[in-house]
Amino acid sequence: MLIKIYSDAASQGNPGRSGAGLVILYNGQQIQKHHYLGIMSNHEAEFAAAIWAFEELAKIANYDDTIMYYADSKLVIDSIKKRYAKHFSEQLTQLLIQQDYYQLLIANWIPEKQNHGAHQLAWQAIHHA
């Protein structure tokens, strides 16, 4: 099965109160969730949002599903593709362990305007905290 997952983070300040949002599309269904992350820098929050999104994905996905992952953080997507992050190696390692479970996972950078749903959910997480 093809599953599309979008994640984003939002921060009020840098560092500041941060939230994560995700949208998962699969089998004609859409899942939308948000999660408060605590006080983090923008980059920390983007990695935390991605890690949390894959924790949520694991609840519905199987290892042989095709995963299309989208985020508007160039740092996160570039780190996944290079399998290297100078300042966020711990977070990247955690994220790659989750992603390596799937036989086929394609990570894609998208402009912020194409990630509006996950972005709005991330802000909701901050406001509901």
Coordinates of N, CA and C in Angstrom, one line a residue:
M1 N 0.8 -1.2 0.0 CA 0.0 0.0 0.0 C 0.9 1.2 0.0
L2 N 0.5 2.3 -0.7 CA 1.2 3.6 -0.7 C 0.6 4.4 0.4
I3 N 1.6 4.9 1.2 CA 1.2 5.8 2.3 C 2.0 7.1 2.2
K4 N 1.3 8.2 2.2 CA 2.0 9.5 2.2 C 1.9 10.1 3.6
I5 N 3.0 10.7 4.0 CA 3.1 11.3 5.4 C 3.7 12.6 5.3
Y6 N 3.1 13.6 5.9 CA 3.6 15.0 5.9 C 3.8 15.4 7.4
S7 N 5.0 15.9 7.7 CA 5.2 16.4 9.0 C 5.8 17.8 9.0
D8 N 5.5 18.5 10.1 CA 6.1 19.9 10.2 C 6.1 20.2 11.7
A9 N 7.0 21.2 12.0 CA 7.1 21.7 13.4 C 6.9 23.2 13.3
A10 N 6.5 23.8 14.5 CA 6.4 25.2 14.6 C 7.0 25.6 16.0
S11 N 7.6 26.7 16.0 CA 8.2 27.2 17.3 C 7.8 28.6 17.5
Q12 N 7.5 29.0 18.8 CA 7.2 30.3 19.2 C 8.5 30.8 19.8
G13 N 9.4 31.4 19.0 CA 10.7 31.8 19.5 C 11.7 30.7 19.1
N14 N 13.0 31.0 19.3 CA 14.0 30.1 18.9 C 15.2 30.2 19.9
P15 N 15.2 29.4 20.9 CA 14.2 28.3 21.2 C 12.9 28.9 21.8
G16 N 11.9 28.0 21.7 CA 10.6 28.4 22.2 C 9.6 27.2 22.3
R17 N 8.4 27.5 22.7 CA 7.4 26.5 22.8 C 7.2 25.9 21.3
S18 N 7.2 24.6 21.2 CA 7.2 24.0 19.9 C 6.2 22.9 19.8
G19 N 5.6 22.7 18.6 CA 4.6 21.7 18.4 C 4.9 21.0 17.0
A20 N 4.3 19.9 16.9 CA 4.5 19.0 15.7 C 3.1 18.8 15.1
G21 N 3.0 18.7 13.8 CA 1.8 18.3 13.1 C 2.1 17.3 12.1
L22 N 1.1 16.4 11.8 CA 1.3 15.4 10.8 C 0.0 15.1 10.1
V23 N 0.1 14.8 8.8 CA -1.0 14.4 8.0 C -0.5 13.1 7.3
I24 N -1.4 12.0 7.5 CA -1.1 10.7 6.8 C -2.2 10.4 5.9
L25 N -1.9 10.1 4.7 CA -2.9 9.7 3.6 C -2.6 8.3 3.2
Y26 N -3.7 7.5 3.4 CA -3.6 6.1 3.0 C -4.9 5.4 2.8
N27 N -5.0 4.6 1.8 CA -6.2 3.8 1.6 C -7.5 4.6 1.6
G28 N -7.4 5.8 1.0 CA -8.6 6.7 0.9 C -8.9 7.4 2.2
Q29 N -8.1 7.3 3.2 CA -8.3 7.9 4.5 C -7.3 9.0 4.8
Q30 N -7.6 9.9 5.7 CA -6.7 11.0 6.1 C -6.6 11.0 7.6
I31 N -5.4 11.0 8.2 CA -5.2 11.1 9.6 C -4.5 12.4 9.9
Q32 N -5.0 13.2 10.8 CA -4.4 14.5 11.2 C -4.2 14.5 12.7
K33 N -3.0 14.8 13.1 CA -2.7 14.8 14.5 C -1.7 16.0 14.8
H34 N -1.7 16.4 16.1 CA -0.7 17.4 16.5 C -0.2 16.9 17.9
H35 N 0.9 17.5 18.3 CA 1.6 17.0 19.5 C 2.5 18.1 20.0
Y36 N 2.4 18.5 21.3 CA 3.2 19.5 21.9 C 4.6 18.9 22.2
L37 N 5.7 19.6 21.8 CA 7.0 19.1 21.9 C 7.8 19.7 23.1
G38 N 7.3 20.8 23.6 CA 8.1 21.5 24.7 C 8.9 22.6 24.1
I39 N 9.9 23.0 24.9 CA 10.8 24.1 24.5 C 12.0 23.5 23.6
M40 N 12.1 24.0 22.4 CA 13.1 23.5 21.5 C 13.5 24.6 20.5
S41 N 14.6 24.5 19.9 CA 15.0 25.3 18.7 C 14.2 24.9 17.5
N42 N 14.2 25.7 16.5 CA 13.4 25.3 15.3 C 13.9 24.0 14.7
H43 N 15.2 23.8 14.6 CA 15.8 22.6 14.0 C 15.5 21.4 14.9
E44 N 15.7 21.5 16.2 CA 15.3 20.4 17.1 C 13.9 20.0 16.9
A45 N 13.0 21.0 16.8 CA 11.6 20.7 16.7 C 11.3 20.0 15.4
E46 N 12.0 20.4 14.3 CA 11.7 19.7 13.0 C 12.1 18.2 13.1
F47 N 13.3 17.9 13.7 CA 13.6 16.5 13.9 C 12.7 15.8 14.8
A48 N 12.3 16.4 15.9 CA 11.4 15.8 16.9 C 10.0 15.5 16.2
A49 N 9.6 16.5 15.3 CA 8.3 16.3 14.6 C 8.4 15.1 13.7
A50 N 9.5 14.9 13.0 CA 9.7 13.8 12.1 C 9.7 12.5 12.9
I51 N 10.4 12.4 14.0 CA 10.5 11.2 14.8 C 9.1 10.9 15.3
W52 N 8.4 11.8 15.8 CA 7.0 11.6 16.3 C 6.1 11.1 15.2
A53 N 6.3 11.7 14.0 CA 5.4 11.3 12.9 C 5.6 9.9 12.5
F54 N 6.9 9.4 12.5 CA 7.2 8.0 12.2 C 6.7 7.1 13.3
E55 N 6.7 7.5 14.6 CA 6.1 6.7 15.6 C 4.6 6.5 15.4
E56 N 4.0 7.6 15.0 CA 2.5 7.5 14.6 C 2.3 6.6 13.4
L57 N 3.2 6.7 12.4 CA 3.0 5.9 11.2 C 3.2 4.4 11.5
A58 N 4.0 4.1 12.4 CA 4.3 2.7 12.8 C 3.0 2.0 13.3
K59 N 2.1 2.8 13.8 CA 0.8 2.2 14.3 C -0.1 1.7 13.2
I60 N 0.1 2.1 11.9 CA -0.8 1.7 10.8 C 0.0 1.1 9.7
A61 N 1.3 1.3 9.6 CA 2.0 0.8 8.4 C 2.7 -0.5 8.6
N62 N 3.0 -1.2 7.5 CA 3.7 -2.4 7.5 C 5.0 -2.2 6.8
Y63 N 6.0 -3.1 7.0 CA 7.3 -3.0 6.5 C 7.3 -3.0 5.0
D64 N 6.3 -3.6 4.3 CA 6.3 -3.7 2.9 C 5.5 -2.6 2.2
D65 N 5.0 -1.6 3.0 CA 4.2 -0.5 2.5 C 5.3 0.5 1.8
T66 N 4.8 1.2 0.8 CA 5.7 2.2 0.2 C 5.3 3.5 0.9
I67 N 6.4 4.2 1.4 CA 6.2 5.4 2.2 C 6.8 6.6 1.5
M68 N 5.9 7.5 1.2 CA 6.4 8.8 0.6 C 6.3 9.8 1.8
Y69 N 7.5 10.3 2.2 CA 7.6 11.2 3.3 C 7.9 12.6 2.8
Y70 N 7.1 13.6 3.3 CA 7.2 15.0 2.9 C 7.4 15.9 4.1
A71 N 8.4 16.8 3.9 CA 8.6 17.8 5.0 C 9.2 19.1 4.3
D72 N 8.9 20.2 4.9 CA 9.5 21.5 4.4 C 10.8 21.9 5.0
S73 N 11.4 21.0 5.8 CA 12.7 21.3 6.4 C 13.8 20.7 5.5
K74 N 14.5 21.6 4.9 CA 15.6 21.1 4.1 C 16.6 20.3 4.9
L75 N 16.9 20.8 6.1 CA 17.8 20.2 7.0 C 17.4 18.7 7.3
V76 N 16.2 18.4 7.6 CA 15.7 17.1 7.9 C 15.8 16.2 6.6
I77 N 15.3 16.7 5.5 CA 15.3 15.9 4.3 C 16.7 15.6 3.8
D78 N 17.6 16.7 3.8 CA 18.9 16.5 3.3 C 19.7 15.5 4.3
S79 N 19.4 15.6 5.6 CA 20.1 14.7 6.5 C 19.7 13.3 6.3
I80 N 18.4 13.1 6.0 CA 17.9 11.7 5.7 C 18.6 11.2 4.5
K81 N 18.6 12.0 3.4 CA 19.2 11.5 2.1 C 20.7 11.3 2.2
K82 N 21.4 12.1 3.0 CA 22.9 11.9 3.2 C 23.2 10.9 4.3
R83 N 22.2 10.7 5.2 CA 22.4 9.8 6.3 C 23.4 10.4 7.3
Y84 N 23.4 11.8 7.3 CA 24.4 12.5 8.1 C 23.8 13.9 8.5
A85 N 24.0 14.2 9.8 CA 23.7 15.5 10.3 C 24.7 15.9 11.3
K86 N 25.4 17.0 11.0 CA 26.5 17.5 11.9 C 26.1 17.7 13.3
H87 N 25.0 18.4 13.5 CA 24.7 18.8 14.9 C 23.5 18.0 15.4
F88 N 22.9 17.2 14.6 CA 21.7 16.5 15.1 C 21.8 15.0 14.8
S89 N 23.0 14.5 15.0 CA 23.3 13.1 14.7 C 22.4 12.1 15.6
E90 N 22.2 12.4 16.8 CA 21.4 11.6 17.7 C 20.0 11.5 17.2
Q91 N 19.4 12.6 16.9 CA 18.0 12.7 16.4 C 17.9 12.0 15.0
L92 N 18.9 12.2 14.2 CA 18.9 11.5 12.8 C 19.0 10.0 13.0
T93 N 19.9 9.6 13.9 CA 20.0 8.1 14.1 C 18.7 7.5 14.5
Q94 N 18.0 8.2 15.4 CA 16.7 7.7 15.8 C 15.7 7.7 14.7
L95 N 15.7 8.7 13.9 CA 14.8 8.8 12.7 C 15.1 7.7 11.7
L96 N 16.4 7.5 11.4 CA 16.8 6.5 10.4 C 16.4 5.1 10.8
I97 N 16.6 4.8 12.1 CA 16.2 3.5 12.6 C 14.7 3.3 12.3
Q98 N 13.9 4.3 12.5 CA 12.4 4.1 12.3 C 12.2 4.0 10.8
Q99 N 12.9 4.7 10.0 CA 12.6 4.7 8.5 C 13.2 3.4 7.9
D100 N 14.3 2.9 8.4 CA 14.9 1.7 7.8 C 14.0 0.5 8.0
Y101 N 13.0 0.5 8.8 CA 12.0 -0.6 8.9 C 11.3 -0.8 7.6
Y102 N 11.1 0.2 6.8 CA 10.3 0.1 5.6 C 11.2 -0.3 4.4
Q103 N 10.7 -1.2 3.5 CA 11.4 -1.6 2.4 C 11.7 -0.5 1.4
L104 N 10.7 0.4 1.2 CA 10.8 1.5 0.3 C 10.3 2.8 0.9
L105 N 11.1 3.7 1.2 CA 10.8 5.0 1.7 C 11.5 6.1 0.9
I106 N 10.7 7.0 0.4 CA 11.3 8.1 -0.3 C 10.9 9.4 0.4
A107 N 12.0 10.1 0.8 CA 11.9 11.4 1.5 C 12.0 12.6 0.5
N108 N 11.0 13.5 0.6 CA 10.9 14.6 -0.4 C 10.8 15.9 0.4
W109 N 11.6 16.9 -0.1 CA 11.4 18.3 0.4 C 10.3 18.9 -0.4
I110 N 9.4 19.7 0.3 CA 8.4 20.4 -0.4 C 8.4 21.8 0.2
P111 N 7.9 22.8 -0.6 CA 7.8 24.2 -0.1 C 6.8 24.3 1.0
E112 N 7.0 25.2 1.9 CA 6.1 25.4 3.1 C 4.6 25.5 2.7
K113 N 4.4 26.2 1.6 CA 3.0 26.3 1.2 C 2.3 25.0 0.8
Q114 N 3.1 24.0 0.5 CA 2.5 22.7 0.1 C 2.4 21.8 1.4
N115 N 2.8 22.3 2.5 CA 2.8 21.5 3.8 C 1.9 22.2 4.8
H116 N 0.9 23.0 4.2 CA 0.0 23.8 5.1 C -0.7 23.0 6.1
G117 N -1.2 21.8 5.8 CA -2.0 21.1 6.8 C -1.2 20.7 8.0
A118 N 0.0 20.1 7.8 CA 0.9 19.7 8.9 C 1.3 21.0 9.7
H119 N 1.6 22.1 9.0 CA 2.0 23.3 9.6 C 0.9 23.9 10.6
Q120 N -0.3 23.9 10.1 CA -1.4 24.4 10.9 C -1.6 23.5 12.2
L121 N -1.4 22.2 12.0 CA -1.6 21.3 13.1 C -0.4 21.5 14.1
A122 N 0.7 21.8 13.7 CA 1.9 22.1 14.6 C 1.6 23.3 15.4
W123 N 1.0 24.4 14.8 CA 0.6 25.6 15.6 C -0.5 25.3 16.6
Q124 N -1.4 24.4 16.2 CA -2.5 24.0 17.1 C -1.9 23.3 18.3
A125 N -0.9 22.5 18.2 CA -0.3 21.8 19.3 C 0.3 22.9 20.3
I126 N 0.9 23.9 19.8 CA 1.4 25.0 20.7 C 0.3 25.7 21.4
H127 N -0.8 26.0 20.7 CA -1.9 26.8 21.3 C -2.7 25.9 22.3
H128 N -2.7 24.6 22.1 CA -3.5 23.8 23.0 C -2.7 23.3 24.2
A129 N -1.4 23.6 24.2 CA -0.5 23.1 25.3 C -0.8 23.9 26.6

